[in-house]
XYZ file of C-alpha atoms in Angstrom:
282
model
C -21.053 -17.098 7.320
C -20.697 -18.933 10.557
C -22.050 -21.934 11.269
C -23.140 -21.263 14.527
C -26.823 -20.113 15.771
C -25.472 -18.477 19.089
C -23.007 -17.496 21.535
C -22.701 -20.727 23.222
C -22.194 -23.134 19.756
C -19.396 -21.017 18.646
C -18.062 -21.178 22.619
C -18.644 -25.556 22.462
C -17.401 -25.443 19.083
C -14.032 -23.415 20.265
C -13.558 -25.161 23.382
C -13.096 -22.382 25.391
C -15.232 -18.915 26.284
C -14.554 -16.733 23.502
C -12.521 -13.513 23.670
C -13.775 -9.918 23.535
C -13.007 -9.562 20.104
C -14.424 -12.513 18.962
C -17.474 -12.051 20.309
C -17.482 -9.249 18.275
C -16.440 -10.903 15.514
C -19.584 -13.180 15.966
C -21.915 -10.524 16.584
C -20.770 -8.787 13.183
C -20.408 -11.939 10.501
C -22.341 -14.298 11.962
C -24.852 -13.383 9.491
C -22.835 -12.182 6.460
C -21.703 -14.628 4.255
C -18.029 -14.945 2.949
C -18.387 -13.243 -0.152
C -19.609 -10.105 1.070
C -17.194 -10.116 4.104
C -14.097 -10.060 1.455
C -15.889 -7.224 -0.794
C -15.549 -5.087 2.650
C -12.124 -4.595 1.535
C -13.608 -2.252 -1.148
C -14.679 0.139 1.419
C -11.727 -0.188 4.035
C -9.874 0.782 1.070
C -11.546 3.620 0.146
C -11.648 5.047 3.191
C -8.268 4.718 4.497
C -7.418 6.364 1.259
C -9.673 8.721 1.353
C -8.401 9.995 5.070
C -4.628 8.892 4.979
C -3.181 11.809 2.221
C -5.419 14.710 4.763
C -2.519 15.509 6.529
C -0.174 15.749 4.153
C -2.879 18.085 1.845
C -3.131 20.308 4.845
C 0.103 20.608 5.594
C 0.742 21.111 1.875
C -2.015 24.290 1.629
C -0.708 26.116 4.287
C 2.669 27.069 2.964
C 4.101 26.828 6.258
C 7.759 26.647 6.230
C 7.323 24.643 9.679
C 6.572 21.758 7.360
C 7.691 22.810 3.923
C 11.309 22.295 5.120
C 10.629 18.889 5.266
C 8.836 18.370 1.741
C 10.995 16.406 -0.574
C 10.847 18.853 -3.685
C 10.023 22.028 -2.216
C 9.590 23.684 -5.375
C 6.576 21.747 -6.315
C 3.474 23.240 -4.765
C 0.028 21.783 -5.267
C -3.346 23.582 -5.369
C -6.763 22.431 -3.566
C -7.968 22.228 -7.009
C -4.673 19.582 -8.055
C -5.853 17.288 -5.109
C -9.141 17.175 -5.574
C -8.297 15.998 -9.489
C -6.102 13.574 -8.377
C -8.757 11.840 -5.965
C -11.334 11.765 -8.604
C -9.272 10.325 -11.064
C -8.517 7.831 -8.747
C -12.139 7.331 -7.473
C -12.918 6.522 -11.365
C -10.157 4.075 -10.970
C -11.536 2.442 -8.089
C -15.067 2.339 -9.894
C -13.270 0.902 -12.822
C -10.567 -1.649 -12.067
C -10.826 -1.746 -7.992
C -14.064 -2.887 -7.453
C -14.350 -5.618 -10.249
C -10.987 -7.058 -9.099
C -12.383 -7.433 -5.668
C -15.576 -8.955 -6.602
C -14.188 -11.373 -9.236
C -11.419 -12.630 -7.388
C -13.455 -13.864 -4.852
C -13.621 -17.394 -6.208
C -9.621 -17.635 -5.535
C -10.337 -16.422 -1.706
C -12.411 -19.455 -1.506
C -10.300 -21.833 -3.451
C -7.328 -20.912 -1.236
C -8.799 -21.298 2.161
C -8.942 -17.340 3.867
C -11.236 -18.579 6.625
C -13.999 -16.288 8.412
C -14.724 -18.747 11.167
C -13.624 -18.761 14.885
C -11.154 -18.784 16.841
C -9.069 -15.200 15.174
C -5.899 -15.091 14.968
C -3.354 -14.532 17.607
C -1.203 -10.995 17.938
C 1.556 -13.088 16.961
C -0.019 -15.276 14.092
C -1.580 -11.747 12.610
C 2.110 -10.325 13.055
C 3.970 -12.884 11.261
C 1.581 -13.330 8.229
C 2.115 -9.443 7.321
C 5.409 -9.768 7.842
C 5.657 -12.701 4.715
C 2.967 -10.455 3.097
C 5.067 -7.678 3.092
C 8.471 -9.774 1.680
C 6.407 -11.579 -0.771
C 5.211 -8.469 -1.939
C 8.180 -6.080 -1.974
C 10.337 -9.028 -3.864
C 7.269 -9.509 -6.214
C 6.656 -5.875 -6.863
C 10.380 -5.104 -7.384
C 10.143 -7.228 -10.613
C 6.785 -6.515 -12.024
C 7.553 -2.518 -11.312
C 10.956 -3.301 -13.000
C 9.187 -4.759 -16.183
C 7.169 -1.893 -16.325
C 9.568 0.386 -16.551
C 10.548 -1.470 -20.163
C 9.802 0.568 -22.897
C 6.458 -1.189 -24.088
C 5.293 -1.484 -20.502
C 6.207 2.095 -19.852
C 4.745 4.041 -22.736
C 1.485 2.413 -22.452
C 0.728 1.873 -19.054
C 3.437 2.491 -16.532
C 3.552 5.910 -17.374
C 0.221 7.247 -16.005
C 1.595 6.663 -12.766
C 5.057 9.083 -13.596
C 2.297 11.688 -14.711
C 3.340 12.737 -10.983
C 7.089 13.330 -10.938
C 6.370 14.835 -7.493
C 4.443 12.737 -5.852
C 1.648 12.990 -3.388
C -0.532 10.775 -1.315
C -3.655 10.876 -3.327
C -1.473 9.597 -6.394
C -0.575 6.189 -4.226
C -2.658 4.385 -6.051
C -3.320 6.322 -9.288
C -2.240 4.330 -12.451
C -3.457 2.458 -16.059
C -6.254 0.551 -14.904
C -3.747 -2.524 -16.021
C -1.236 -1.837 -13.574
C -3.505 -2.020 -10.775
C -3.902 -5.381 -11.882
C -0.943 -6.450 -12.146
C 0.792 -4.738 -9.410
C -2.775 -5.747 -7.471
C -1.228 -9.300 -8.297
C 1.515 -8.991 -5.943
C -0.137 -7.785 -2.857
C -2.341 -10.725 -3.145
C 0.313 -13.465 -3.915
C 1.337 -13.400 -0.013
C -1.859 -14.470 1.053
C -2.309 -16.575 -1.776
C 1.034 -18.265 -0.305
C 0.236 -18.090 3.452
C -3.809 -17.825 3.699
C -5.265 -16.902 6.943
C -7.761 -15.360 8.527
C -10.052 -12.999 6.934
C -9.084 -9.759 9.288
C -5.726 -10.625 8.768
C -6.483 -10.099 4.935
C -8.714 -6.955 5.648
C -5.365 -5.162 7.921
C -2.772 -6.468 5.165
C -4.762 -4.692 2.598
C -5.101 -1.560 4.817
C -1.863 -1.379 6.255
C -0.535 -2.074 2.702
C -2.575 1.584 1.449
C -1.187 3.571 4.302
C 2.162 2.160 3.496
C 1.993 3.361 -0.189
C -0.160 6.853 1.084
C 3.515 7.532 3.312
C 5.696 6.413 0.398
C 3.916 8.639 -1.815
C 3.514 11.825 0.401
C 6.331 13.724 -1.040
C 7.506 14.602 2.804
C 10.315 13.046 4.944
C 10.070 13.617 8.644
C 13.343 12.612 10.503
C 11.461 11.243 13.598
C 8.976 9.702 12.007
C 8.857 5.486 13.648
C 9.100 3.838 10.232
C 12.859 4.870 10.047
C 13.355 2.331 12.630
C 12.485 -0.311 10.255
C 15.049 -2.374 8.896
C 15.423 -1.321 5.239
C 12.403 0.662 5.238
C 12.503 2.802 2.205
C 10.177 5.289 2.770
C 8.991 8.467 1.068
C 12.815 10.006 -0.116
C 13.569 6.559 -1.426
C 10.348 6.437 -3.742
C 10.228 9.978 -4.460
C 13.547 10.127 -6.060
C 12.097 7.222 -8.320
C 9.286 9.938 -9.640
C 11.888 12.661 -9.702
C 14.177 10.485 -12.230
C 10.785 9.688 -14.147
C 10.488 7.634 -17.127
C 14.022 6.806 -17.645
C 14.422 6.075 -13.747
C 15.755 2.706 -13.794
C 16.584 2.724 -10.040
C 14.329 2.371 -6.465
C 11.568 -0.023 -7.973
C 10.815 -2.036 -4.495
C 7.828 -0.970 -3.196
C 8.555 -1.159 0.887
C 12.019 -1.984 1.199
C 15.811 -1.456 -0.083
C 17.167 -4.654 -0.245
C 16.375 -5.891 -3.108
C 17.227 -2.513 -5.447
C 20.861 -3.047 -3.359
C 21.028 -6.940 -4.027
C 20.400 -5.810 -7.915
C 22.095 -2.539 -8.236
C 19.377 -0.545 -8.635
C 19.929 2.009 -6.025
C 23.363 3.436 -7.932
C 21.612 6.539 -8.974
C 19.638 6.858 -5.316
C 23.262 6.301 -3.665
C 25.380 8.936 -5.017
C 22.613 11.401 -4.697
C 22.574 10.697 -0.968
C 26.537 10.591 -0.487
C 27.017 13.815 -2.899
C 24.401 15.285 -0.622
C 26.088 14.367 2.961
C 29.729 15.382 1.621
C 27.982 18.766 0.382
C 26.879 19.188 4.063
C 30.202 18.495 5.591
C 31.677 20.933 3.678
């Protein structure tokens, strides 16, 4: 909540007149305190992955070779009815696991410092704390996705998520109630590292769903922006992680490729692509 009564405190306490957005930012948390600023992250959550995986559904149900040449495994068509059970199995998830984790961990938002007060964050500030977000969390991910994938980790939670060895948007985030937890653990140890703003914690957590919505949509379009990422993985990279399955001991980073090359993790991924671009010279 801020500690301001109107307008002009926040503007004397700033030192300057405040911004357009900020002003908006006022208007809209002025009154709210902390606590149920961070549990908005619930709904932006549920929202953006509610809407993100439309697209790819549509495209998906109307068997239109226009798009089908670019699905990743062709061969595997879903229904309306498939979709629909994967997004209620994930909504229980969210009931389940989701929400609580949101609500209880607010104690560490407040112990580590994500401020809600004035001034926000600069374009550039906002920019560079995803950016760290995004390392810590790839590097971080890599390992706990890698200890998953041992055999006690596997067989009795890892493998809900390989349930879809083709996989689709609304199966981003379906998975063992556990591993949401744990894998939950890296997206949050970036801000835990570099705390900052609170709608620079609200976009990392959004951006971070539509990132895994893409990764998980089962189609690779050649023009798509996010190829001219740096080591940018992507929805082939991932999906040939599903299409291994449970014995897939290659492509665990979540984002990136560098650290499944550093490791030599990617062997399998490699020869794939290489056996696939000499077949295409030919």
């Amino acid at each position: 909540m801020l500690p301001y009564q109107t307008l002009e405190e926040a503007e004397v306490s700033v030192g300057r007149q405040l911004t357009f957005a900020e002003e908006l930012w006022f208007k809209y948390s002025a009154s709210k305190s902390d606590d149920i600023l961070y549990c908005h992250n619930i709904l932006f959550l549920f929202i953006f992955y509610t809407l993100m995986p439309l697209p790819y559904v549509i495209m998906e149900l109307m068997h239109s070779n226009k798009f089908d040449k670019f699905k990743i495994q062709p061969k595997k068509q879903n229904s309306f009815s498939d979709f629909l059970d994967c997004y209620k199995k994930v909504f229980f998830t969210f009931v389940l696991a989701v929400g609580p984790l949101q609500i209880f961990s607010y104690p560490i938002i407040q112990m580590i410092g994500i401020r809600t007060s004035l001034p926000l964050p600069s374009g550039t500030e906002i920019f560079l704390q995803l950016l760290v977000y995004f390392l810590v969390e790839d590097y971080s991910n890599y390992w706990l996705h890698r200890l998953l994938h041992q055999k006690w980790g596997y067989e009795n939670i890892h493998r809900v998520h390989h349930e879809y060895t083709a996989p689709i948007g609304f199966a981003a985030p379906y998975a063992h109630w556990a591993e949401i937890i744990i894998l939950g653990f890296a997206s949050f140890l970036g801000p835990l590292i570099v705390p900052g703003h609170m709608v620079t914690f609200w976009l990392w957590m959004i951006v971070r769903q539509m990132e895994a919505v893409e990764t998980h949509s089962g189609y690779d379009f050649p023009w798509s922006p996010l190829k001219l990422i740096p080591f940018y993985g992507g929805a082939e990279f991932h999906d040939y992680h599903h299409f291994v399955g449970g014995k897939s001991q290659s492509n665990f980073a979540s984002v990136f490729t560098y650290c499944d090359y550093i490791y030599g993790t990617n062997k399998g991924y490699r020869y794939k692509k290489e056996t696939r671009k000499v077949r295409a010279e030919q």
